[in-house]
């Protein structure tokens, strides 16, 4: 049994916002793959829950009129991995979330829950940062859009106001057009494990495939929140596509990241993995973009 004070089921987004206002101490529950486990552990004992799980309007992947990719916050990881639009325009996101937990978790877990938890180890987080995603939030005053780099405030704290729920993750056309990426999750096991380090890189090459027009690199578990590596990006952008530049780029990430020592891994190991992952990710991204090394 779960120790809860009350359970409210939303009939619509507007209804969920109303319930948030009427019950300010209540916790939002979607798939429940995190919330229910925490309740069983006693971490959320006696809470009120507002369920948004039945809101099908928040499921699925679509394209807005301006060609922004829209991922509904209740879209499951399994759905994202299989979706034709994801496979065509940002396949690396499908590959990243396909490494979350096991099949049961991927069928029930949602992209909204993965981001709203605010944890740095979320498998979607580094890729969404690297692709400059925008978080859509809906509250009593309408919709608000927050760049994902500003959505994560500190460890396990995100920018959601008391009357809001997250309704979508948006990937602008300028972030995915002619862009190819790769994600590496480093963990002790190949499945059912939390990332010790996660690295996502994407590249946009010149027409002749010889110059890095734009490179983005982002990490999970390289600091208290997911983060980009701006010094590494600044170095490689505009440079020739060759291994010498890639080697410098991968070392440059050490200027940006700040991993910690923990029982999972030492800071030194995380730094080593971050450098090697950046190199491997950018090499694979170049290949996917049609470049040669």
XYZ file of C-alpha atoms in Angstrom:
293
model
C 0.000 0.000 0.000
C 1.027 3.595 -0.628
C 0.764 6.165 2.148
C -1.015 9.114 0.529
C -3.304 11.787 1.911
C -5.400 12.295 -1.235
C -5.420 11.495 -4.940
C -6.846 13.817 -7.611
C -7.185 12.874 -11.270
C -7.005 15.705 -13.807
C -9.592 15.779 -16.611
C -7.665 18.333 -18.710
C -4.619 20.610 -18.586
C -6.845 23.396 -17.286
C -8.175 21.070 -14.611
C -4.633 20.114 -13.595
C -3.747 23.800 -13.219
C -6.867 24.332 -11.101
C -5.941 21.401 -8.873
C -2.403 22.759 -8.512
C -3.788 26.066 -7.264
C -6.318 24.441 -4.926
C -3.802 21.961 -3.521
C -0.428 23.761 -3.487
C 1.298 21.025 -1.467
C 0.265 18.239 -3.853
C 2.796 16.397 -6.018
C 2.277 15.799 -9.738
C 2.327 12.164 -10.835
C 2.538 10.979 -14.443
C 3.842 7.464 -15.104
C 4.809 7.093 -11.452
C 8.083 5.268 -12.071
C 9.862 7.648 -9.685
C 7.100 9.024 -7.447
C 5.652 5.659 -6.444
C 9.083 4.217 -5.681
C 9.865 7.219 -3.480
C 6.545 6.808 -1.690
C 7.324 3.156 -1.017
C 10.647 4.276 0.444
C 8.837 6.721 2.730
C 10.331 9.824 1.075
C 6.912 11.154 0.041
C 4.761 9.506 2.697
C 1.415 11.174 3.353
C 1.459 13.399 0.254
C -1.404 14.524 -1.936
C -1.092 13.478 -5.573
C -2.409 15.135 -8.718
C -2.413 12.665 -11.602
C -2.026 13.937 -15.161
C -1.513 10.466 -16.614
C -4.889 10.333 -18.420
C -4.278 13.551 -20.382
C -3.753 12.117 -23.866
C -3.445 15.664 -25.237
C 0.051 15.666 -23.707
C 1.166 12.529 -25.546
C 2.905 12.131 -28.876
C 5.399 13.870 -31.146
C 4.299 16.414 -33.726
C 5.637 19.320 -35.767
C 4.386 22.867 -35.274
C 3.775 25.268 -38.151
C 7.267 26.744 -37.777
C 8.718 23.188 -37.939
C 9.479 23.071 -34.243
C 9.391 19.488 -32.996
C 6.886 19.184 -30.155
C 7.186 16.277 -27.717
C 4.252 16.055 -25.337
C 5.364 15.769 -21.737
C 3.482 12.490 -21.213
C 5.170 10.815 -24.191
C 6.805 7.613 -22.998
C 10.435 6.792 -23.677
C 9.394 3.818 -25.819
C 7.165 6.059 -27.943
C 9.953 8.598 -28.426
C 12.416 5.931 -29.567
C 9.978 4.558 -32.171
C 8.500 7.841 -33.387
C 9.133 8.579 -37.111
C 9.769 12.306 -36.544
C 12.317 11.583 -33.824
C 14.001 8.964 -36.007
C 14.185 11.393 -38.933
C 15.274 14.601 -37.228
C 16.809 13.826 -33.818
C 17.424 10.098 -33.658
C 19.992 10.514 -30.891
C 17.223 11.460 -28.435
C 15.483 8.165 -29.154
C 18.773 6.346 -28.632
C 19.386 8.176 -25.343
C 16.005 7.478 -23.760
C 16.213 3.874 -24.950
C 18.907 3.485 -22.287
C 16.584 4.431 -19.421
C 15.988 1.557 -16.983
C 14.446 -1.539 -18.548
C 11.547 -2.083 -20.993
C 8.859 -1.734 -18.318
C 10.260 1.611 -17.153
C 10.576 2.871 -20.737
C 6.941 1.955 -21.431
C 5.607 3.881 -18.430
C 8.224 6.596 -17.840
C 7.714 9.970 -19.518
C 9.969 12.674 -20.908
C 8.224 15.202 -18.666
C 8.858 13.205 -15.531
C 12.481 12.646 -16.535
C 13.119 16.390 -16.851
C 10.920 17.630 -13.995
C 12.786 15.426 -11.516
C 15.710 17.784 -12.002
C 18.349 15.086 -11.586
C 21.634 15.446 -13.413
C 21.738 11.734 -14.312
C 18.523 11.778 -16.397
C 19.322 10.104 -19.720
C 17.294 12.644 -21.711
C 18.840 15.695 -20.081
C 22.253 15.969 -21.760
C 20.801 15.416 -25.244
C 18.046 17.970 -24.672
C 20.698 20.465 -23.539
C 22.882 19.731 -26.558
C 19.907 20.283 -28.882
C 18.877 23.503 -27.100
C 15.425 22.261 -26.148
C 12.766 24.588 -24.782
C 10.432 23.586 -21.956
C 6.767 24.569 -22.322
C 4.903 25.194 -19.066
C 1.190 25.905 -18.757
C -0.350 27.796 -15.843
C -3.245 30.065 -14.972
C -1.804 32.875 -17.120
C -1.223 30.677 -20.170
C 1.920 29.150 -21.628
C 5.499 29.990 -20.676
C 8.595 28.805 -22.529
C 11.931 28.336 -20.767
C 15.213 27.300 -22.443
C 16.224 24.025 -20.851
C 19.540 25.503 -19.701
C 17.500 27.868 -17.498
C 14.924 25.244 -16.471
C 17.390 23.401 -14.222
C 18.039 25.725 -11.261
C 20.029 23.487 -8.920
C 20.204 19.810 -7.999
C 16.669 18.370 -8.128
C 15.105 21.851 -8.455
C 13.551 23.104 -11.692
C 11.743 26.285 -12.733
C 8.096 25.285 -12.357
C 5.793 27.802 -10.696
C 3.170 26.686 -8.141
C 0.309 26.941 -10.662
C 2.103 25.286 -13.616
C 2.549 21.878 -15.158
C 5.011 20.982 -17.881
C 3.146 20.336 -21.146
C 5.830 19.869 -23.827
C 9.486 19.751 -24.798
C 10.223 21.761 -27.953
C 13.177 21.372 -30.338
C 13.432 24.385 -32.693
C 14.218 23.794 -36.362
C 17.467 25.761 -36.080
C 18.623 23.258 -33.446
C 18.030 20.070 -35.469
C 18.299 21.094 -39.133
C 21.241 19.369 -40.888
C 22.495 18.298 -37.466
C 23.647 14.843 -36.375
C 24.484 13.584 -32.932
C 25.533 10.736 -30.690
C 25.067 9.915 -26.995
C 27.167 7.779 -24.670
C 25.959 6.647 -21.267
C 28.689 5.330 -19.011
C 27.415 3.094 -16.208
C 28.472 0.006 -14.346
C 25.829 -2.079 -16.142
C 24.305 -1.928 -19.606
C 20.748 -1.737 -18.280
C 18.797 -0.821 -15.134
C 21.535 1.493 -13.909
C 21.919 5.217 -13.305
C 24.501 6.990 -15.456
C 27.919 7.586 -13.952
C 28.401 10.014 -16.821
C 26.321 10.933 -19.854
C 27.684 12.804 -22.876
C 25.751 14.056 -25.903
C 27.360 15.745 -28.912
C 25.894 17.006 -32.148
C 27.553 18.561 -35.168
C 26.617 20.573 -38.219
C 29.241 20.412 -40.953
C 29.931 22.677 -43.909
C 28.642 21.666 -47.349
C 31.994 20.066 -48.224
C 32.038 18.252 -44.826
C 35.472 19.665 -43.980
C 34.576 22.307 -41.380
C 32.701 22.242 -38.091
C 30.012 24.866 -38.614
C 28.448 24.213 -35.214
C 29.143 21.763 -32.411
C 27.215 21.293 -29.197
C 28.322 19.105 -26.289
C 26.423 18.547 -23.059
C 26.798 16.352 -20.002
C 24.870 14.700 -17.251
C 26.586 13.880 -13.931
C 29.376 16.338 -14.692
C 28.006 18.765 -12.146
C 24.927 19.219 -9.946
C 22.739 19.873 -13.015
C 23.046 18.915 -16.700
C 25.359 21.331 -18.498
C 26.891 22.400 -21.776
C 30.642 22.762 -22.283
C 30.967 26.277 -23.787
C 34.775 26.456 -23.885
C 34.992 23.194 -25.796
C 32.291 24.358 -28.206
C 33.960 27.730 -28.750
C 37.246 26.036 -29.603
C 35.894 23.597 -32.202
C 33.342 25.788 -33.984
C 34.733 26.926 -37.333
C 37.699 24.556 -37.142
C 38.729 21.955 -39.717
C 37.354 18.454 -39.265
C 40.423 16.478 -38.199
C 41.610 14.399 -35.273
C 44.009 17.050 -33.988
C 41.155 19.483 -33.384
C 38.977 16.739 -31.937
C 41.688 15.810 -29.417
C 41.951 19.421 -28.218
C 38.155 19.739 -28.135
C 37.801 16.684 -25.919
C 40.393 17.984 -23.457
C 38.724 21.408 -23.401
C 35.630 19.971 -21.735
C 37.658 19.791 -18.517
C 37.506 23.595 -18.385
C 33.708 23.439 -18.154
C 32.671 20.424 -16.124
C 32.843 19.907 -12.364
C 32.050 16.276 -11.482
C 32.098 15.093 -7.880
C 33.535 12.182 -5.975
C 30.901 9.661 -4.934
C 30.566 5.973 -4.157
C 29.692 5.426 -7.836
C 32.902 6.946 -9.208
C 35.723 9.286 -8.318
C 35.987 12.764 -9.760
C 39.126 11.704 -11.653
C 37.315 8.786 -13.279
C 34.372 10.971 -14.280
C 36.768 13.488 -15.839
C 38.530 10.739 -17.783
C 35.213 9.332 -19.005
C 33.984 12.816 -19.956
C 37.034 13.443 -22.157
C 36.886 10.046 -23.840
C 33.119 10.248 -24.330
C 33.360 13.680 -25.943
C 35.934 12.350 -28.396
C 33.958 9.241 -29.271
C 30.682 11.150 -29.558
C 32.040 13.809 -31.898
C 33.760 11.200 -34.097
C 30.507 9.259 -34.454
C 28.563 12.484 -35.043
C 30.924 13.453 -37.868
C 30.421 10.062 -39.482
C 26.646 10.389 -39.202
C 26.882 13.844 -40.786
C 28.713 12.388 -43.783
C 32.165 13.573 -42.819
C 35.408 11.600 -42.843
C 38.282 11.338 -40.390
